[in-house]
Amino acid sequence: MKRRNTASKQQVLNTLKSYGSAMSHDMITSEITGFDRATIYRVLNRFCDDGIVHRIVGDDGKQYFALCINCAEKKHKHNHFHFRCTQCGKVECLQGEIKVSLPVDYALHNFNGVVSGLCSRCT
């Protein structure tokens, strides 16, 4: 089902595009005016459901949201590590899909791994 484009969806999408890496809900909320926190959460959850963004649970316990680049072409994989800089807070996707060996009759649906340290700007 095609969803209608709303002002809140467009502002959240534009904010994620302009930032260039994963953002927390608080970061997005600080960039957008005119919409409450619940509306922004609903937009982000809908984007996750629709494959527009993917959710990253950081080692700091926060949820971050990153645009899914090339997901329509099936090039972007969600089963990859992420890196969170402990100084500036930047969260970014690391290249390379993770392969996990599971017991027989187990099926992997999702993997979320976060590595933390200092990014190239902060070292």
PDB file of C-alpha atoms in Angstrom:
ATOM      1  CA  MET A   1       0.000   0.000   0.000  1.00  0.00           C
ATOM      2  CA  LYS A   2       1.384   3.379  -0.969  1.00  0.00           C
ATOM      3  CA  ARG A   3       1.501   5.799   1.935  1.00  0.00           C
ATOM      4  CA  ARG A   4       0.798   9.472   1.505  1.00  0.00           C
ATOM      5  CA  ASN A   5       3.599  11.942   1.944  1.00  0.00           C
ATOM      6  CA  THR A   6       3.100  14.229   4.936  1.00  0.00           C
ATOM      7  CA  ALA A   7       5.031  17.273   6.126  1.00  0.00           C
ATOM      8  CA  SER A   8       6.334  15.344   9.140  1.00  0.00           C
ATOM      9  CA  LYS A   9       7.571  12.448   6.987  1.00  0.00           C
ATOM     10  CA  GLN A  10       9.251  14.812   4.533  1.00  0.00           C
ATOM     11  CA  GLN A  11      11.008  16.772   7.298  1.00  0.00           C
ATOM     12  CA  VAL A  12      12.292  13.616   9.008  1.00  0.00           C
ATOM     13  CA  LEU A  13      13.517  12.240   5.674  1.00  0.00           C
ATOM     14  CA  ASN A  14      15.219  15.525   4.734  1.00  0.00           C
ATOM     15  CA  THR A  15      16.898  15.686   8.149  1.00  0.00           C
ATOM     16  CA  LEU A  16      18.264  12.131   7.830  1.00  0.00           C
ATOM     17  CA  LYS A  17      19.482  12.834   4.281  1.00  0.00           C
ATOM     18  CA  SER A  18      21.221  16.071   5.219  1.00  0.00           C
ATOM     19  CA  TYR A  19      22.965  14.590   8.277  1.00  0.00           C
ATOM     20  CA  GLY A  20      24.522  11.758   6.303  1.00  0.00           C
ATOM     21  CA  SER A  21      24.825   9.168   9.096  1.00  0.00           C
ATOM     22  CA  ALA A  22      22.592   7.583  11.727  1.00  0.00           C
ATOM     23  CA  MET A  23      20.716   9.898  14.083  1.00  0.00           C
ATOM     24  CA  SER A  24      19.018   9.342  17.419  1.00  0.00           C
ATOM     25  CA  HIS A  25      15.432  10.415  17.993  1.00  0.00           C
ATOM     26  CA  ASP A  26      16.703  13.296  20.160  1.00  0.00           C
ATOM     27  CA  MET A  27      19.006  14.485  17.392  1.00  0.00           C
ATOM     28  CA  ILE A  28      16.176  14.442  14.862  1.00  0.00           C
ATOM     29  CA  THR A  29      13.775  16.167  17.256  1.00  0.00           C
ATOM     30  CA  SER A  30      16.285  18.978  17.858  1.00  0.00           C
ATOM     31  CA  GLU A  31      16.459  19.626  14.088  1.00  0.00           C
ATOM     32  CA  ILE A  32      12.703  19.645  13.417  1.00  0.00           C
ATOM     33  CA  THR A  33      10.126  22.099  14.728  1.00  0.00           C
ATOM     34  CA  GLY A  34       6.362  21.866  14.639  1.00  0.00           C
ATOM     35  CA  PHE A  35       5.971  18.154  15.422  1.00  0.00           C
ATOM     36  CA  ASP A  36       5.870  16.408  18.788  1.00  0.00           C
ATOM     37  CA  ARG A  37       8.142  13.538  19.823  1.00  0.00           C
ATOM     38  CA  ALA A  38       5.396  10.929  19.356  1.00  0.00           C
ATOM     39  CA  THR A  39       4.807  11.982  15.745  1.00  0.00           C
ATOM     40  CA  ILE A  40       8.511  11.717  14.970  1.00  0.00           C
ATOM     41  CA  TYR A  41       8.641   8.252  16.612  1.00  0.00           C
ATOM     42  CA  ARG A  42       5.666   7.122  14.510  1.00  0.00           C
ATOM     43  CA  VAL A  43       7.347   8.384  11.335  1.00  0.00           C
ATOM     44  CA  LEU A  44      10.619   6.628  12.207  1.00  0.00           C
ATOM     45  CA  ASN A  45       8.829   3.354  13.041  1.00  0.00           C
ATOM     46  CA  ARG A  46       6.875   3.529   9.760  1.00  0.00           C
ATOM     47  CA  PHE A  47      10.130   4.198   7.874  1.00  0.00           C
ATOM     48  CA  CYS A  48      11.613   1.091   9.534  1.00  0.00           C
ATOM     49  CA  ASP A  49       8.570  -0.992   8.548  1.00  0.00           C
ATOM     50  CA  ASP A  50       8.778   0.296   4.961  1.00  0.00           C
ATOM     51  CA  GLY A  51      12.533  -0.296   4.640  1.00  0.00           C
ATOM     52  CA  ILE A  52      13.425   3.386   4.304  1.00  0.00           C
ATOM     53  CA  VAL A  53      15.589   3.383   7.447  1.00  0.00           C
ATOM     54  CA  HIS A  54      17.011   0.747   9.732  1.00  0.00           C
ATOM     55  CA  ARG A  55      17.174   0.874  13.502  1.00  0.00           C
ATOM     56  CA  ILE A  56      20.463   0.544  15.359  1.00  0.00           C
ATOM     57  CA  VAL A  57      20.539  -0.055  19.092  1.00  0.00           C
ATOM     58  CA  GLY A  58      23.776   1.522  20.260  1.00  0.00           C
ATOM     59  CA  ASP A  59      26.027   0.350  23.046  1.00  0.00           C
ATOM     60  CA  ASP A  60      24.800   3.426  24.920  1.00  0.00           C
ATOM     61  CA  GLY A  61      21.231   2.036  24.881  1.00  0.00           C
ATOM     62  CA  LYS A  62      19.914   4.669  22.464  1.00  0.00           C
ATOM     63  CA  GLN A  63      18.161   3.874  19.213  1.00  0.00           C
ATOM     64  CA  TYR A  64      19.659   5.367  16.069  1.00  0.00           C
ATOM     65  CA  PHE A  65      18.104   5.499  12.620  1.00  0.00           C
ATOM     66  CA  ALA A  66      20.067   5.286   9.366  1.00  0.00           C
ATOM     67  CA  LEU A  67      18.793   5.671   5.830  1.00  0.00           C
ATOM     68  CA  CYS A  68      18.770   2.439   3.861  1.00  0.00           C
ATOM     69  CA  ILE A  69      20.846   3.224   0.815  1.00  0.00           C
ATOM     70  CA  ASN A  70      20.103   1.001  -2.218  1.00  0.00           C
ATOM     71  CA  CYS A  71      17.652  -1.210  -0.273  1.00  0.00           C
ATOM     72  CA  ALA A  72      15.316  -1.212  -3.266  1.00  0.00           C
ATOM     73  CA  GLU A  73      18.111  -2.808  -5.298  1.00  0.00           C
ATOM     74  CA  LYS A  74      18.808  -5.272  -2.457  1.00  0.00           C
ATOM     75  CA  LYS A  75      22.434  -4.091  -2.220  1.00  0.00           C
ATOM     76  CA  HIS A  76      22.224  -2.777   1.321  1.00  0.00           C
ATOM     77  CA  LYS A  77      22.259  -5.454   4.007  1.00  0.00           C
ATOM     78  CA  HIS A  78      20.981  -4.922   7.524  1.00  0.00           C
ATOM     79  CA  ASN A  79      23.142  -7.646   9.048  1.00  0.00           C
ATOM     80  CA  HIS A  80      26.257  -5.541   9.477  1.00  0.00           C
ATOM     81  CA  PHE A  81      28.227  -3.855  12.241  1.00  0.00           C
ATOM     82  CA  HIS A  82      27.896  -0.196  13.138  1.00  0.00           C
ATOM     83  CA  PHE A  83      30.483   2.117  14.662  1.00  0.00           C
ATOM     84  CA  ARG A  84      29.674   4.695  17.363  1.00  0.00           C
ATOM     85  CA  CYS A  85      32.234   7.357  18.233  1.00  0.00           C
ATOM     86  CA  THR A  86      32.301   7.800  22.002  1.00  0.00           C
ATOM     87  CA  GLN A  87      33.523  11.382  21.659  1.00  0.00           C
ATOM     88  CA  CYS A  88      31.373  13.027  18.965  1.00  0.00           C
ATOM     89  CA  GLY A  89      28.516  10.470  19.004  1.00  0.00           C
ATOM     90  CA  LYS A  90      28.543   9.761  15.252  1.00  0.00           C
ATOM     91  CA  VAL A  91      27.028   6.377  14.363  1.00  0.00           C
ATOM     92  CA  GLU A  92      27.737   4.904  10.941  1.00  0.00           C
ATOM     93  CA  CYS A  93      27.288   1.647   9.070  1.00  0.00           C
ATOM     94  CA  LEU A  94      30.391  -0.457   8.499  1.00  0.00           C
ATOM     95  CA  GLN A  95      30.642  -2.353   5.229  1.00  0.00           C
ATOM     96  CA  GLY A  96      30.448  -6.111   5.059  1.00  0.00           C
ATOM     97  CA  GLU A  97      27.579  -8.423   5.910  1.00  0.00           C
ATOM     98  CA  ILE A  98      27.981 -10.615   8.987  1.00  0.00           C
ATOM     99  CA  LYS A  99      27.546 -14.339   8.586  1.00  0.00           C
ATOM    100  CA  VAL A 100      26.432 -16.167  11.711  1.00  0.00           C
ATOM    101  CA  SER A 101      26.484 -19.950  12.055  1.00  0.00           C
ATOM    102  CA  LEU A 102      23.302 -21.103  13.727  1.00  0.00           C
ATOM    103  CA  PRO A 103      22.219 -24.589  14.787  1.00  0.00           C
ATOM    104  CA  VAL A 104      20.120 -26.614  12.368  1.00  0.00           C
ATOM    105  CA  ASP A 105      16.482 -25.431  12.152  1.00  0.00           C
ATOM    106  CA  TYR A 106      17.361 -21.875  13.282  1.00  0.00           C
ATOM    107  CA  ALA A 107      16.737 -18.904  10.966  1.00  0.00           C
ATOM    108  CA  LEU A 108      18.449 -15.516  11.278  1.00  0.00           C
ATOM    109  CA  HIS A 109      16.159 -12.550  10.701  1.00  0.00           C
ATOM    110  CA  ASN A 110      18.268  -9.688  12.008  1.00  0.00           C
ATOM    111  CA  PHE A 111      21.653  -8.889  13.472  1.00  0.00           C
ATOM    112  CA  ASN A 112      22.621  -5.736  15.350  1.00  0.00           C
ATOM    113  CA  GLY A 113      26.246  -5.204  16.291  1.00  0.00           C
ATOM    114  CA  VAL A 114      27.885  -1.998  17.481  1.00  0.00           C
ATOM    115  CA  VAL A 115      31.582  -1.300  17.843  1.00  0.00           C
ATOM    116  CA  SER A 116      32.518   1.838  19.773  1.00  0.00           C
ATOM    117  CA  GLY A 117      35.682   3.915  19.904  1.00  0.00           C
ATOM    118  CA  LEU A 118      36.979   7.109  18.302  1.00  0.00           C
ATOM    119  CA  CYS A 119      36.212   8.021  14.689  1.00  0.00           C
ATOM    120  CA  SER A 120      38.833   9.406  12.304  1.00  0.00           C
ATOM    121  CA  ARG A 121      37.834  13.020  13.140  1.00  0.00           C
ATOM    122  CA  CYS A 122      38.229  12.468  16.887  1.00  0.00           C
ATOM    123  CA  THR A 123      41.479  10.477  17.019  1.00  0.00           C
TER     124      THR A 123
END
